[in-house]
């Protein structure tokens, strides 16, 4: 990632899509607004809404709707929205809940595109309110209307002057969008913003998210040129797939900062009663935020601190901070906050140490924090900051000033002004004090150098910065996936194991079945033989070789240890027979189906790990990795992640645990093969993502030893969903797994076979080679401009293009047998529309071979599978070859009446 953390280069095709009017424009940028329930009653919501709209001109007309009045606040009133007689983009409804479905139907008949429902009394009051919501949503879906709310404050757009809320004032214009599920919190932040002189590009109360949800708003604000950062107050996640898809896409270009209420069980219950929605597992939400590059903070003021800091300063490359101070105490406090928050003190380099010695008094601290002493003048501060900023070991800088008798806070700030933006590393400041430091603080803030009243607050901001940078970096890294080896994964075998148990009405796989399932995905398991009789057990033990382990084999008992069903280190046939009898005698007859016999594995140099998966009500399957063994629930050293994983994400998941450091080798022990462990985690995530019938799976212990084949699953437990649960009710991964159904082969005109498949993150180097093979003409016909090679192959751009979510976007590549990509076709679905735009590019040497036709044919199939209404494309008028391909596949080519228009539109209704 570049040091200046610049935004990724955007494919011009994205600009074509986002520049058109979006469905949510009716809500955020309406031309005309109707207020249903407008009133003159002092203090009423209807009066406040109308007054806010007419007293803050937004360039449109406001129509009061009230059948009981001729006029409201001197403006002609209308009985219904349909009676207005003019086009209405947005209707704001503030009437009792039972009346809302009828009003929404009236809006639909009047051609209204957007609605904000202020009214409460819906799902939060129970089934009666939920039924009203269902009725409203049915109308909205049928008539293609977007709805914000219900139970919300409204929507405010300060840059345009739109105030469709019942808040007490209009926010100042700014470049931060604030979206909240709590209307009361929104008004509190509004009041605070006036004191702190904070402005907003949008101020949105999203309410109960009947229709418009987090994903919709994030997508919209991500395309909004007036928004530089998005700040969220969240009580429930709603549609997890929608949030993840939008957040992952937008976080690459704009910071998304969230405070999620409901960390504790009591708070989660309160949030659920407030929104009428499950709050979800907090740990799983953390995993989702990490996966999408979203920064989570714990304090409301940190939301806006971080929005300011990330807008003004570059992102740190790592967690190392250099603290520059004129007093020891604040430096110690800052150090405590840094270490407790997971950051690190910069180990000052030898070169920087020599330079400090040359400019600082002999009594300076000779370490970090760099105490430049209480008599430090502005020149000493500036010289010390210059040295610290050049230290290659440092990732960020904090300058602390305390107003001592000889200190000059204002002049020092003037001397530090040049470092506010001309730096590859973030610089933060803490000017401690009151009136004596106020002017200095103002100078720094105006220069773009964020200031904090206390150094521990500044350090908390730095820790948030490097963590945000760390999470975001995962979106840019080019990962690798273990290739399908011969016969692996054996999906047919895995499907048969799960299907046989399901059809037999069982929810519990036996240990042997569980291990066979793991083995089908290439996860090494200990040899396990089933023995239904004592002679069979002895024969198996003799064949395996002593010592052995004998375990209960049962179709119904889950935890073998709890019933004495595990006998270890058996050295002879007699001990095996005794173990068989003891296990059989310890369980009911209907719980005994024999035993399994396994070799006794030497654990002396092995780490015991746990790998597992369970179902979250909102995010579906969730992966677990951590320290295993019998004390797993006591040690509680684990991390969660959402499937599917790649090697980069697997490593990130493991890094969150304490056992990770030990696995790399400690106290003279050799390291575990971390590459093999990463690949095992990827395989395991494939299993979880591809087997939706699995409800829970535990591999405990998974042995990890320092050897080439040092990974071995000793025990496994798999629980299926109940037999009566329909396939359509099974929770699928919140992140769509790799769509293998679109992998296939095609013979091009020259007779050569090519593979057509969805793009993968690790394709980035191949896409670089692909772009190097393109002529200027092909580039121009694709992008309608001569986009330079260095821009087309920029890592940040290709990371975004190759690492897609397969939900909002699909890209297919055509690949030759020597693994060269010769063509790429892409479908992109604009937010809020049930249609997609396609784009196509084939390298010159393979044009005319039918590659583009085949890619487009398969993209149409994807669109049909996804239930899209149509597929479109903008094509240069001179690109006749692409137009002929479209016509061959049933697209209409629409020409503009304007002879100067260079583009034509291809449209296919599905």
CSV table of N, CA and C in Angstrom, one decimal, residues 398-402 428-432 441 444 449-456 458:
chain,number,residue,atom,x,y,z
A,398,UNK,N,3.8,11.5,17.4
A,398,UNK,CA,2.9,12.2,18.4
A,398,UNK,C,3.8,13.3,19.0
A,399,UNK,N,3.4,14.5,18.9
A,399,UNK,CA,4.1,15.7,19.5
A,399,UNK,C,3.3,16.2,20.7
A,400,UNK,N,3.9,16.1,21.9
A,400,UNK,CA,3.2,16.5,23.1
A,400,UNK,C,3.8,17.8,23.6
A,401,UNK,N,3.0,18.8,24.0
A,401,UNK,CA,3.5,20.0,24.5
A,401,UNK,C,2.8,20.4,25.8
A,402,UNK,N,3.5,20.6,26.9
A,402,UNK,CA,2.9,21.1,28.1
A,402,UNK,C,3.3,22.5,28.3
A,428,UNK,N,0.4,13.6,14.8
A,428,UNK,CA,-0.6,14.0,15.7
A,428,UNK,C,0.0,14.9,16.8
A,429,UNK,N,-0.9,15.7,17.4
A,429,UNK,CA,-0.3,16.6,18.4
A,429,UNK,C,-1.3,16.7,19.6
A,430,UNK,N,-0.7,16.9,20.8
A,430,UNK,CA,-1.4,17.1,22.0
A,430,UNK,C,-0.9,18.3,22.7
A,431,UNK,N,-1.6,19.4,22.5
A,431,UNK,CA,-1.2,20.7,23.2
A,431,UNK,C,-2.0,20.7,24.5
A,432,UNK,N,-1.4,20.3,25.6
A,432,UNK,CA,-2.1,20.2,26.9
A,432,UNK,C,-2.2,21.5,27.5
A,441,UNK,N,-3.2,25.5,19.2
A,441,UNK,CA,-4.1,24.4,18.7
A,441,UNK,C,-4.8,24.8,17.4
A,444,UNK,N,-2.4,24.6,14.4
A,444,UNK,CA,-2.2,23.2,13.9
A,444,UNK,C,-3.4,22.7,13.3
A,449,UNK,N,-3.1,19.5,11.0
A,449,UNK,CA,-2.4,18.6,11.9
A,449,UNK,C,-3.4,18.4,13.1
A,450,UNK,N,-4.0,17.3,13.3
A,450,UNK,CA,-5.1,17.1,14.3
A,450,UNK,C,-4.5,17.2,15.7
A,451,UNK,N,-5.2,17.9,16.6
A,451,UNK,CA,-4.8,18.1,18.0
A,451,UNK,C,-5.7,17.4,18.9
A,452,UNK,N,-5.2,17.0,20.1
A,452,UNK,CA,-6.0,16.4,21.1
A,452,UNK,C,-5.6,17.0,22.5
A,453,UNK,N,-6.6,17.0,23.3
A,453,UNK,CA,-6.4,17.7,24.6
A,453,UNK,C,-5.5,16.9,25.5
A,454,UNK,N,-5.5,15.5,25.3
A,454,UNK,CA,-4.6,14.7,26.1
A,454,UNK,C,-3.9,13.7,25.2
A,455,UNK,N,-2.7,13.3,25.6
A,455,UNK,CA,-1.9,12.4,24.8
A,455,UNK,C,-2.4,11.0,24.7
A,456,UNK,N,-3.1,10.5,25.7
A,456,UNK,CA,-3.7,9.2,25.6
A,456,UNK,C,-4.8,9.1,24.6
A,458,UNK,N,-4.8,11.0,21.9
A,458,UNK,CA,-4.1,11.0,20.6
A,458,UNK,C,-3.6,9.6,20.3
